[in-house]
PDB file of C-alpha atoms in Angstrom:
ATOM      1  CA  MET K  26     -40.780 -11.564  -0.114  1.00 45.00           C
ATOM      2  CA  THR K  27     -37.419  -9.960   1.001  1.00 49.00           C
ATOM      3  CA  ASP K  28     -34.637 -10.695  -1.290  1.00 50.00           C
ATOM      4  CA  THR K  29     -32.272 -12.425   1.283  1.00 62.00           C
ATOM      5  CA  SER K  30     -29.350 -12.538  -1.196  1.00 84.00           C
ATOM      6  CA  ALA K  31     -28.940  -8.789  -0.954  1.00 92.00           C
ATOM      7  CA  PRO K  32     -26.862  -7.414   1.954  1.00 96.00           C
ATOM      8  CA  LEU K  33     -28.476  -5.086   4.537  1.00 96.00           C
ATOM      9  CA  PHE K  34     -25.526  -2.718   3.663  1.00 97.00           C
ATOM     10  CA  SER K  35     -21.895  -2.664   2.604  1.00 98.00           C
ATOM     11  CA  PHE K  36     -18.931  -0.558   3.489  1.00 98.00           C
ATOM     12  CA  GLY K  37     -15.285  -0.273   2.316  1.00 99.00           C
ATOM     13  CA  ILE K  38     -12.169  -0.865   4.225  1.00 99.00           C
ATOM     14  CA  VAL K  39      -8.557   0.316   3.884  1.00 98.00           C
ATOM     15  CA  ALA K  40      -5.618  -0.148   6.085  1.00 98.00           C
ATOM     16  CA  ASP K  41      -2.192   1.538   6.396  1.00 98.00           C
ATOM     17  CA  PRO K  42      -1.777   3.586   3.373  1.00 98.00           C
ATOM     18  CA  GLN K  43       1.119   5.292   5.522  1.00 98.00           C
ATOM     19  CA  TYR K  44       1.877   7.990   2.918  1.00 98.00           C
ATOM     20  CA  ALA K  45       4.943  10.241   3.020  1.00 97.00           C
ATOM     21  CA  ASP K  46       6.865  11.832   0.024  1.00 97.00           C
ATOM     22  CA  ILE K  47      10.007   9.872   0.955  1.00 96.00           C
ATOM     23  CA  PRO K  48      12.046   7.067  -0.716  1.00 96.00           C
ATOM     24  CA  PRO K  49      10.680   3.481  -0.475  1.00 95.00           C
ATOM     25  CA  ARG K  50      12.415   1.041   2.016  1.00 96.00           C
ATOM     26  CA  PRO K  51      12.154  -2.261  -0.045  1.00 94.00           C
ATOM     27  CA  GLU K  52      13.732  -4.229   2.904  1.00 93.00           C
ATOM     28  CA  MET K  53      10.697  -3.372   4.930  1.00 92.00           C
ATOM     29  CA  GLY K  54       8.191  -3.612   2.051  1.00 92.00           C
ATOM     30  CA  ARG K  55       7.443   0.006   2.373  1.00 96.00           C
ATOM     31  CA  TYR K  56       6.512   2.171  -0.712  1.00 97.00           C
ATOM     32  CA  TYR K  57       5.305   5.304   0.960  1.00 98.00           C
ATOM     33  CA  ALA K  58       5.083   7.626  -1.986  1.00 97.00           C
ATOM     34  CA  GLN K  59       2.920   5.089  -3.971  1.00 96.00           C
ATOM     35  CA  SER K  60      -0.082   5.181  -1.508  1.00 98.00           C
ATOM     36  CA  PRO K  61      -1.980   7.960  -3.143  1.00 98.00           C
ATOM     37  CA  ALA K  62      -2.279   6.217  -6.506  1.00 97.00           C
ATOM     38  CA  LYS K  63      -3.407   3.044  -4.806  1.00 98.00           C
ATOM     39  CA  LEU K  64      -5.823   4.824  -2.654  1.00 98.00           C
ATOM     40  CA  ALA K  65      -7.181   6.504  -5.765  1.00 98.00           C
ATOM     41  CA  GLU K  66      -7.559   3.240  -7.219  1.00 98.00           C
ATOM     42  CA  ALA K  67      -9.476   1.811  -4.272  1.00 98.00           C
ATOM     43  CA  ILE K  68     -11.818   4.848  -4.155  1.00 98.00           C
ATOM     44  CA  GLU K  69     -12.526   4.296  -7.873  1.00 98.00           C
ATOM     45  CA  VAL K  70     -13.825   0.766  -7.035  1.00 98.00           C
ATOM     46  CA  PHE K  71     -15.717   2.105  -3.988  1.00 98.00           C
ATOM     47  CA  ASN K  72     -17.400   4.722  -6.130  1.00 98.00           C
ATOM     48  CA  THR K  73     -18.907   1.916  -8.349  1.00 98.00           C
ATOM     49  CA  GLN K  74     -20.521   0.179  -5.169  1.00 98.00           C
ATOM     50  CA  ASP K  75     -23.348   1.183  -3.099  1.00 98.00           C
ATOM     51  CA  LEU K  76     -21.759   1.889   0.214  1.00 98.00           C
ATOM     52  CA  ALA K  77     -22.548   3.230   3.697  1.00 98.00           C
ATOM     53  CA  PHE K  78     -19.153   4.460   4.285  1.00 98.00           C
ATOM     54  CA  VAL K  79     -15.453   3.641   3.837  1.00 98.00           C
ATOM     55  CA  VAL K  80     -13.231   3.214   6.946  1.00 99.00           C
ATOM     56  CA  THR K  81      -9.613   3.637   7.112  1.00 98.00           C
ATOM     57  CA  LEU K  82      -8.056   1.802   9.926  1.00 98.00           C
ATOM     58  CA  GLY K  83      -5.359   4.087  10.768  1.00 98.00           C
ATOM     59  CA  ASP K  84      -1.604   4.924   9.552  1.00 98.00           C
ATOM     60  CA  ILE K  85      -3.068   7.361   6.970  1.00 98.00           C
ATOM     61  CA  ILE K  86       0.507   8.868   6.926  1.00 98.00           C
ATOM     62  CA  ASP K  87       4.028   7.584   7.807  1.00 98.00           C
ATOM     63  CA  ARG K  88       5.174  10.859   9.146  1.00 98.00           C
ATOM     64  CA  GLY K  89       5.163  14.560   9.046  1.00 98.00           C
ATOM     65  CA  TRP K  90       2.080  16.917   9.477  1.00 98.00           C
ATOM     66  CA  GLU K  91       2.264  18.086   5.860  1.00 97.00           C
ATOM     67  CA  SER K  92       1.771  14.529   4.491  1.00 98.00           C
ATOM     68  CA  PHE K  93      -1.892  14.571   5.427  1.00 98.00           C
ATOM     69  CA  ASP K  94      -2.569  17.163   2.920  1.00 97.00           C
ATOM     70  CA  ALA K  95      -1.589  14.979  -0.192  1.00 96.00           C
ATOM     71  CA  ILE K  96      -3.354  11.694   1.229  1.00 98.00           C
ATOM     72  CA  LEU K  97      -6.521  13.382   2.610  1.00 98.00           C
ATOM     73  CA  ALA K  98      -6.930  14.912  -0.775  1.00 98.00           C
ATOM     74  CA  CYS K  99      -7.647  11.608  -2.374  1.00 98.00           C
ATOM     75  CA  TYR K 100     -10.658  11.336  -0.147  1.00 98.00           C
ATOM     76  CA  ASP K 101     -12.236  14.297  -1.602  1.00 98.00           C
ATOM     77  CA  LYS K 102     -13.092  12.141  -4.748  1.00 98.00           C
ATOM     78  CA  LEU K 103     -14.875   9.408  -2.343  1.00 98.00           C
ATOM     79  CA  LYS K 104     -18.671   9.595  -2.985  1.00 98.00           C
ATOM     80  CA  HIS K 105     -19.294   7.938   0.443  1.00 98.00           C
ATOM     81  CA  ARG K 106     -18.922   8.837   4.019  1.00 98.00           C
ATOM     82  CA  SER K 107     -15.292   8.578   5.142  1.00 98.00           C
ATOM     83  CA  VAL K 108     -14.511   7.191   8.479  1.00 98.00           C
ATOM     84  CA  LEU K 109     -10.953   7.921   9.573  1.00 98.00           C
ATOM     85  CA  LEU K 110      -9.088   6.673  12.729  1.00 98.00           C
ATOM     86  CA  PRO K 111      -5.442   7.381  13.790  1.00 98.00           C
ATOM     87  CA  GLY K 112      -2.600   4.818  13.991  1.00 98.00           C
ATOM     88  CA  ASN K 113       0.799   5.081  15.511  1.00 98.00           C
ATOM     89  CA  HIS K 114       2.458   6.852  12.520  1.00 98.00           C
ATOM     90  CA  ASP K 115      -0.278   9.314  12.445  1.00 98.00           C
ATOM     91  CA  PHE K 116       1.251  10.968  15.575  1.00 98.00           C
ATOM     92  CA  ALA K 117       4.838  11.032  13.958  1.00 98.00           C
ATOM     93  CA  VAL K 118       4.507  14.786  13.711  1.00 98.00           C
ATOM     94  CA  GLU K 119       6.001  17.793  15.380  1.00 97.00           C
ATOM     95  CA  PRO K 120       4.791  18.083  19.249  1.00 97.00           C
ATOM     96  CA  GLU K 121       2.608  21.184  18.458  1.00 97.00           C
ATOM     97  CA  HIS K 122       0.449  19.179  16.112  1.00 97.00           C
ATOM     98  CA  LEU K 123      -0.264  16.117  18.414  1.00 97.00           C
ATOM     99  CA  ALA K 124      -3.398  17.485  19.852  1.00 96.00           C
ATOM    100  CA  LYS K 125      -4.881  18.206  16.334  1.00 97.00           C
ATOM    101  CA  ILE K 126      -4.644  14.817  14.783  1.00 98.00           C
ATOM    102  CA  HIS K 127      -8.224  13.618  15.631  1.00 98.00           C
ATOM    103  CA  ALA K 128      -9.499  16.805  14.266  1.00 98.00           C
ATOM    104  CA  ARG K 129      -7.453  16.542  11.020  1.00 98.00           C
ATOM    105  CA  LEU K 130      -9.008  13.097  10.507  1.00 98.00           C
ATOM    106  CA  ASN K 131     -12.406  14.798  10.953  1.00 98.00           C
ATOM    107  CA  MET K 132     -13.166  12.547  14.140  1.00 98.00           C
ATOM    108  CA  PRO K 133     -16.038  14.069  16.263  1.00 98.00           C
ATOM    109  CA  SER K 134     -14.060  12.751  19.257  1.00 98.00           C
ATOM    110  CA  PRO K 135     -11.007  10.352  19.939  1.00 98.00           C
ATOM    111  CA  TRP K 136     -13.613   7.450  20.349  1.00 98.00           C
ATOM    112  CA  TYR K 137     -17.303   7.346  19.435  1.00 98.00           C
ATOM    113  CA  ASP K 138     -19.898   5.104  17.858  1.00 98.00           C
ATOM    114  CA  PHE K 139     -22.698   5.104  15.213  1.00 98.00           C
ATOM    115  CA  ALA K 140     -25.479   2.845  14.454  1.00 97.00           C
ATOM    116  CA  LEU K 141     -26.672   1.538  11.137  1.00 96.00           C
ATOM    117  CA  GLY K 142     -29.148  -1.116  10.028  1.00 89.00           C
ATOM    118  CA  GLY K 143     -29.312  -2.783  13.581  1.00 90.00           C
ATOM    119  CA  MET K 144     -25.635  -2.787  13.831  1.00 96.00           C
ATOM    120  CA  ARG K 145     -23.347  -0.511  15.938  1.00 98.00           C
ATOM    121  CA  PHE K 146     -19.931   0.394  15.003  1.00 98.00           C
ATOM    122  CA  VAL K 147     -17.436   1.536  17.483  1.00 98.00           C
ATOM    123  CA  VAL K 148     -14.581   3.591  16.479  1.00 98.00           C
ATOM    124  CA  LEU K 149     -11.504   3.315  19.009  1.00 98.00           C
ATOM    125  CA  ASP K 150      -8.352   4.968  19.612  1.00 98.00           C
ATOM    126  CA  GLY K 151      -5.443   2.487  20.608  1.00 98.00           C
ATOM    127  CA  ASN K 152      -2.989   5.152  20.757  1.00 98.00           C
ATOM    128  CA  ASP K 153      -4.625   6.708  23.840  1.00 98.00           C
ATOM    129  CA  VAL K 154      -1.984   5.562  26.339  1.00 98.00           C
ATOM    130  CA  SER K 155       1.152   5.459  24.427  1.00 98.00           C
ATOM    131  CA  LEU K 156       4.718   6.933  24.220  1.00 98.00           C
ATOM    132  CA  PHE K 157       3.879   8.882  21.126  1.00 98.00           C
ATOM    133  CA  ALA K 158       0.313  10.219  20.985  1.00 98.00           C
ATOM    134  CA  PRO K 159      -0.347  12.142  24.210  1.00 97.00           C
ATOM    135  CA  PRO K 160       1.279  15.587  24.032  1.00 95.00           C
ATOM    136  CA  PRO K 161       4.618  16.042  26.068  1.00 94.00           C
ATOM    137  CA  GLY K 162       3.874  16.408  29.764  1.00 95.00           C
ATOM    138  CA  ASP K 163       0.635  14.496  29.698  1.00 97.00           C
ATOM    139  CA  LEU K 164       0.278  11.986  32.467  1.00 97.00           C
ATOM    140  CA  ARG K 165      -0.565   9.181  29.863  1.00 98.00           C
ATOM    141  CA  ARG K 166       2.995   9.165  28.708  1.00 98.00           C
ATOM    142  CA  ASP K 167       4.128   8.145  32.133  1.00 98.00           C
ATOM    143  CA  LEU K 168       1.540   5.495  32.380  1.00 98.00           C
ATOM    144  CA  ALA K 169       2.570   4.259  28.922  1.00 98.00           C
ATOM    145  CA  GLU K 170       6.280   3.919  30.282  1.00 98.00           C
ATOM    146  CA  LYS K 171       4.929   1.942  33.209  1.00 98.00           C
ATOM    147  CA  ARG K 172       2.782  -0.305  31.103  1.00 98.00           C
ATOM    148  CA  LEU K 173       5.651  -1.005  28.606  1.00 98.00           C
ATOM    149  CA  ASN K 174       8.240  -1.766  31.304  1.00 98.00           C
ATOM    150  CA  GLU K 175       6.054  -4.326  32.980  1.00 98.00           C
ATOM    151  CA  LEU K 176       5.380  -5.979  29.708  1.00 98.00           C
ATOM    152  CA  ARG K 177       9.148  -6.036  28.974  1.00 98.00           C
ATOM    153  CA  GLU K 178       9.868  -7.482  32.386  1.00 98.00           C
ATOM    154  CA  ALA K 179       7.415 -10.212  31.587  1.00 98.00           C
ATOM    155  CA  GLY K 180       8.933 -10.925  28.229  1.00 98.00           C
ATOM    156  CA  ALA K 181       5.633 -10.113  26.411  1.00 98.00           C
ATOM    157  CA  ILE K 182       5.890 -10.463  22.510  1.00 98.00           C
ATOM    158  CA  ASN K 183       3.955  -7.194  22.026  1.00 98.00           C
ATOM    159  CA  ALA K 184       6.388  -5.249  24.334  1.00 98.00           C
ATOM    160  CA  HIS K 185       7.163  -2.505  21.703  1.00 98.00           C
ATOM    161  CA  ASP K 186       7.108   1.248  21.834  1.00 98.00           C
ATOM    162  CA  TRP K 187       5.251   1.328  18.603  1.00 98.00           C
ATOM    163  CA  ASN K 188       1.958  -0.164  20.201  1.00 98.00           C
ATOM    164  CA  GLY K 189      -0.316   1.392  22.601  1.00 98.00           C
ATOM    165  CA  SER K 190      -3.331   0.838  24.984  1.00 98.00           C
ATOM    166  CA  PHE K 191      -6.435   2.263  26.264  1.00 98.00           C
ATOM    167  CA  SER K 192      -7.087   4.733  29.243  1.00 98.00           C
ATOM    168  CA  ASP K 193      -9.470   3.766  32.048  1.00 98.00           C
ATOM    169  CA  GLU K 194     -11.850   6.397  30.549  1.00 98.00           C
ATOM    170  CA  GLN K 195     -11.810   4.766  27.048  1.00 98.00           C
ATOM    171  CA  LEU K 196     -12.198   1.333  28.499  1.00 98.00           C
ATOM    172  CA  HIS K 197     -15.210   2.367  30.756  1.00 98.00           C
ATOM    173  CA  TRP K 198     -16.841   4.150  27.863  1.00 98.00           C
ATOM    174  CA  LEU K 199     -16.369   0.846  25.693  1.00 98.00           C
ATOM    175  CA  ALA K 200     -17.982  -1.154  28.482  1.00 98.00           C
ATOM    176  CA  ASP K 201     -21.065   1.330  28.690  1.00 98.00           C
ATOM    177  CA  THR K 202     -21.472   1.220  24.941  1.00 98.00           C
ATOM    178  CA  LEU K 203     -21.407  -2.493  24.667  1.00 98.00           C
ATOM    179  CA  ASP K 204     -23.883  -2.789  27.629  1.00 98.00           C
ATOM    180  CA  ALA K 205     -26.334  -0.468  25.673  1.00 98.00           C
ATOM    181  CA  ALA K 206     -25.787  -2.646  22.554  1.00 98.00           C
ATOM    182  CA  ASP K 207     -26.644  -5.849  24.292  1.00 98.00           C
ATOM    183  CA  ALA K 208     -29.678  -4.321  25.699  1.00 98.00           C
ATOM    184  CA  ALA K 209     -30.833  -3.117  22.435  1.00 97.00           C
ATOM    185  CA  GLY K 210     -30.041  -6.446  20.616  1.00 96.00           C
ATOM    186  CA  GLU K 211     -27.678  -4.851  18.375  1.00 97.00           C
ATOM    187  CA  ASN K 212     -24.635  -6.494  16.658  1.00 97.00           C
ATOM    188  CA  VAL K 213     -21.242  -4.662  17.119  1.00 98.00           C
ATOM    189  CA  ILE K 214     -18.288  -4.126  14.809  1.00 98.00           C
ATOM    190  CA  LEU K 215     -15.220  -2.479  16.539  1.00 99.00           C
ATOM    191  CA  PHE K 216     -12.608  -0.461  14.401  1.00 99.00           C
ATOM    192  CA  CYS K 217      -9.189   0.117  15.943  1.00 99.00           C
ATOM    193  CA  HIS K 218      -5.732   0.431  14.563  1.00 98.00           C
ATOM    194  CA  TYR K 219      -4.225  -2.281  16.746  1.00 98.00           C
ATOM    195  CA  PRO K 220      -4.959  -6.253  16.783  1.00 98.00           C
ATOM    196  CA  LEU K 221      -5.997  -8.132  19.893  1.00 98.00           C
ATOM    197  CA  TYR K 222      -6.003 -11.676  18.733  1.00 98.00           C
ATOM    198  CA  PRO K 223      -4.291 -13.945  17.851  1.00 98.00           C
ATOM    199  CA  GLU K 224      -1.232 -13.208  19.834  1.00 97.00           C
ATOM    200  CA  ASN K 225       1.205 -11.183  17.931  1.00 98.00           C
ATOM    201  CA  ALA K 226       3.994  -8.556  18.290  1.00 98.00           C
ATOM    202  CA  HIS K 227       1.555  -5.964  16.976  1.00 98.00           C
ATOM    203  CA  ASN K 228      -1.208  -6.328  19.711  1.00 98.00           C
ATOM    204  CA  MET K 229      -2.213  -3.722  22.095  1.00 98.00           C
ATOM    205  CA  TRP K 230      -0.479  -3.856  25.356  1.00 98.00           C
ATOM    206  CA  ASP K 231      -3.837  -4.305  27.144  1.00 98.00           C
ATOM    207  CA  ALA K 232      -5.211  -7.013  24.667  1.00 98.00           C
ATOM    208  CA  PRO K 233      -6.070  -9.481  27.599  1.00 98.00           C
ATOM    209  CA  GLU K 234      -8.124  -7.041  29.381  1.00 98.00           C
ATOM    210  CA  ILE K 235      -9.951  -5.802  26.315  1.00 98.00           C
ATOM    211  CA  LEU K 236     -10.538  -9.465  25.221  1.00 98.00           C
ATOM    212  CA  THR K 237     -12.019 -10.212  28.667  1.00 98.00           C
ATOM    213  CA  LEU K 238     -14.356  -7.228  28.341  1.00 98.00           C
ATOM    214  CA  LEU K 239     -15.550  -8.070  24.772  1.00 98.00           C
ATOM    215  CA  ASN K 240     -16.153 -11.741  25.843  1.00 97.00           C
ATOM    216  CA  ARG K 241     -18.675 -10.468  28.289  1.00 97.00           C
ATOM    217  CA  HIS K 242     -21.004  -9.031  25.532  1.00 98.00           C
ATOM    218  CA  LYS K 243     -23.110 -11.047  23.270  1.00 97.00           C
ATOM    219  CA  SER K 244     -23.335  -7.978  21.003  1.00 97.00           C
ATOM    220  CA  VAL K 245     -19.652  -8.370  19.897  1.00 98.00           C
ATOM    221  CA  LYS K 246     -19.202  -9.826  16.477  1.00 98.00           C
ATOM    222  CA  ALA K 247     -15.827  -8.614  15.064  1.00 98.00           C
ATOM    223  CA  TRP K 248     -12.896  -6.469  15.493  1.00 98.00           C
ATOM    224  CA  PHE K 249     -11.365  -4.838  12.546  1.00 99.00           C
ATOM    225  CA  ASN K 250      -7.827  -3.379  12.422  1.00 99.00           C
ATOM    226  CA  GLY K 251      -4.532  -2.811  10.479  1.00 98.00           C
ATOM    227  CA  HIS K 252      -1.064  -2.221  12.168  1.00 98.00           C
ATOM    228  CA  ASN K 253       0.362  -5.698  11.394  1.00 98.00           C
ATOM    229  CA  HIS K 254       0.791  -5.122   7.451  1.00 97.00           C
ATOM    230  CA  GLU K 255       0.999  -8.919   6.849  1.00 97.00           C
ATOM    231  CA  GLY K 256      -2.719  -9.259   7.778  1.00 98.00           C
ATOM    232  CA  ASN K 257      -4.166 -11.895  10.242  1.00 98.00           C
ATOM    233  CA  TYR K 258      -7.217 -13.704  11.308  1.00 98.00           C
ATOM    234  CA  GLY K 259      -8.543 -15.218  14.466  1.00 98.00           C
ATOM    235  CA  LEU K 260     -11.695 -16.676  15.764  1.00 98.00           C
ATOM    236  CA  LEU K 261     -12.149 -16.497  19.539  1.00 97.00           C
ATOM    237  CA  ASP K 262     -15.365 -18.110  20.730  1.00 94.00           C
ATOM    238  CA  THR K 263     -17.840 -16.538  18.323  1.00 95.00           C
ATOM    239  CA  ARG K 264     -15.938 -13.285  17.682  1.00 98.00           C
ATOM    240  CA  HIS K 265     -13.863 -12.526  14.482  1.00 98.00           C
ATOM    241  CA  PHE K 266     -10.523 -10.588  14.627  1.00 98.00           C
ATOM    242  CA  VAL K 267      -9.756  -9.478  11.107  1.00 98.00           C
ATOM    243  CA  ASN K 268      -6.281  -7.776  10.527  1.00 98.00           C
ATOM    244  CA  PHE K 269      -6.409  -6.064   7.119  1.00 98.00           C
ATOM    245  CA  LYS K 270      -3.127  -5.983   4.957  1.00 98.00           C
ATOM    246  CA  GLY K 271      -1.235  -2.739   4.569  1.00 98.00           C
ATOM    247  CA  MET K 272      -1.572  -0.624   1.573  1.00 98.00           C
ATOM    248  CA  VAL K 273       1.840   0.736   1.652  1.00 98.00           C
ATOM    249  CA  ASP K 274       3.587  -2.503   1.355  1.00 97.00           C
ATOM    250  CA  THR K 275       4.109  -3.125  -2.271  1.00 94.00           C
ATOM    251  CA  PRO K 276       5.472  -0.863  -5.114  1.00 94.00           C
ATOM    252  CA  ASP K 277       2.248  -1.684  -7.250  1.00 91.00           C
ATOM    253  CA  GLU K 278      -0.054  -4.208  -5.947  1.00 97.00           C
ATOM    254  CA  ASN K 279      -3.066  -2.826  -4.106  1.00 98.00           C
ATOM    255  CA  THR K 280      -4.911  -3.998  -1.142  1.00 98.00           C
ATOM    256  CA  PHE K 281      -8.482  -3.231   0.224  1.00 98.00           C
ATOM    257  CA  ALA K 282     -11.855  -4.634   0.983  1.00 98.00           C
ATOM    258  CA  ILE K 283     -15.626  -4.258   0.792  1.00 98.00           C
ATOM    259  CA  ALA K 284     -17.744  -5.878   3.736  1.00 98.00           C
ATOM    260  CA  ASP K 285     -21.159  -6.850   2.605  1.00 98.00           C
ATOM    261  CA  VAL K 286     -23.165  -7.134   6.007  1.00 97.00           C
ATOM    262  CA  TYR K 287     -26.269  -9.539   6.390  1.00 96.00           C
ATOM    263  CA  GLU K 288     -28.313 -10.611   9.288  1.00 93.00           C
ATOM    264  CA  ASP K 289     -26.203 -13.535  10.020  1.00 95.00           C
ATOM    265  CA  ARG K 290     -22.904 -12.833   8.607  1.00 97.00           C
ATOM    266  CA  ILE K 291     -20.251 -10.456   6.920  1.00 98.00           C
ATOM    267  CA  ASP K 292     -18.955 -11.392   3.541  1.00 98.00           C
ATOM    268  CA  ILE K 293     -15.631  -9.741   3.014  1.00 98.00           C
ATOM    269  CA  ARG K 294     -14.763  -9.189  -0.608  1.00 98.00           C
ATOM    270  CA  GLY K 295     -10.739  -8.766  -0.962  1.00 98.00           C
ATOM    271  CA  PHE K 296      -9.350  -6.935  -3.558  1.00 98.00           C
ATOM    272  CA  GLY K 297      -5.595  -7.340  -4.688  1.00 98.00           C
ATOM    273  CA  ARG K 298      -3.748  -8.843  -1.945  1.00 98.00           C
ATOM    274  CA  GLU K 299      -6.644  -8.892   0.714  1.00 98.00           C
ATOM    275  CA  ASP K 300      -8.391 -12.203   1.253  1.00 98.00           C
ATOM    276  CA  SER K 301     -12.059 -12.782   0.840  1.00 98.00           C
ATOM    277  CA  ARG K 302     -13.717 -14.589   3.787  1.00 98.00           C
ATOM    278  CA  THR K 303     -17.104 -15.070   5.601  1.00 98.00           C
ATOM    279  CA  LEU K 304     -17.729 -13.999   9.093  1.00 98.00           C
ATOM    280  CA  SER K 305     -20.629 -16.019  10.506  1.00 97.00           C
ATOM    281  CA  PHE K 306     -22.385 -14.522  13.524  1.00 94.00           C
TER     282      PHE K 306
END
């Protein structure tokens, strides 16, 4: 008889280490230089667990191409697969480095998916159409300006230049990927730096359009993100939207999580400031 108390598999979660070798900004709750020590502590815990992978939900650095060296070196001690994706701060580098960010994070492409135990994980890049990620002269910068201006004119809560959106190319790819997951009877978890729901100043510019797409697919179970360092949670129909808290935010208290995946739910074990919760399918 199968032991139903054991998860199918588990994975680790980190959000917003946002490392830089710069002084802290206590008024913003940012302690940039403390992140390698916190990340090392999280990795120690992850290494005691049987994990399929560890995902870091963007903002690995705060600024500066050279900052990647120190923070990515922490992952050398991780015994598990590392899944990294970029946030807005990861593009706060000199223009000549912008096109190299995804490769620096060891991503096979800016967006991709992988399957594990009947579940499909979708890794997305919410910086795709933004004012900071496309190299200078890229048409996506013009499109970003247009999208942001329209949101500002509408008085949108998320009309900020530190948010981003998907290109039509990425959105079409996502639709095709979810169609295939529906057909295969898979459950889908999506990883992105930016939140979609509940309504918040940090949400992607095109959140309503993406939510409409997700709502059309029975395979979609959860969206995991960072960006809003305070953390957040929302349930929309049967889909869970979990915003994990930012690691950079305190001088010494940590925050990270482990997700235990079952047939009918995900149990999130929060460490430090992160909340524990059950996400039922």
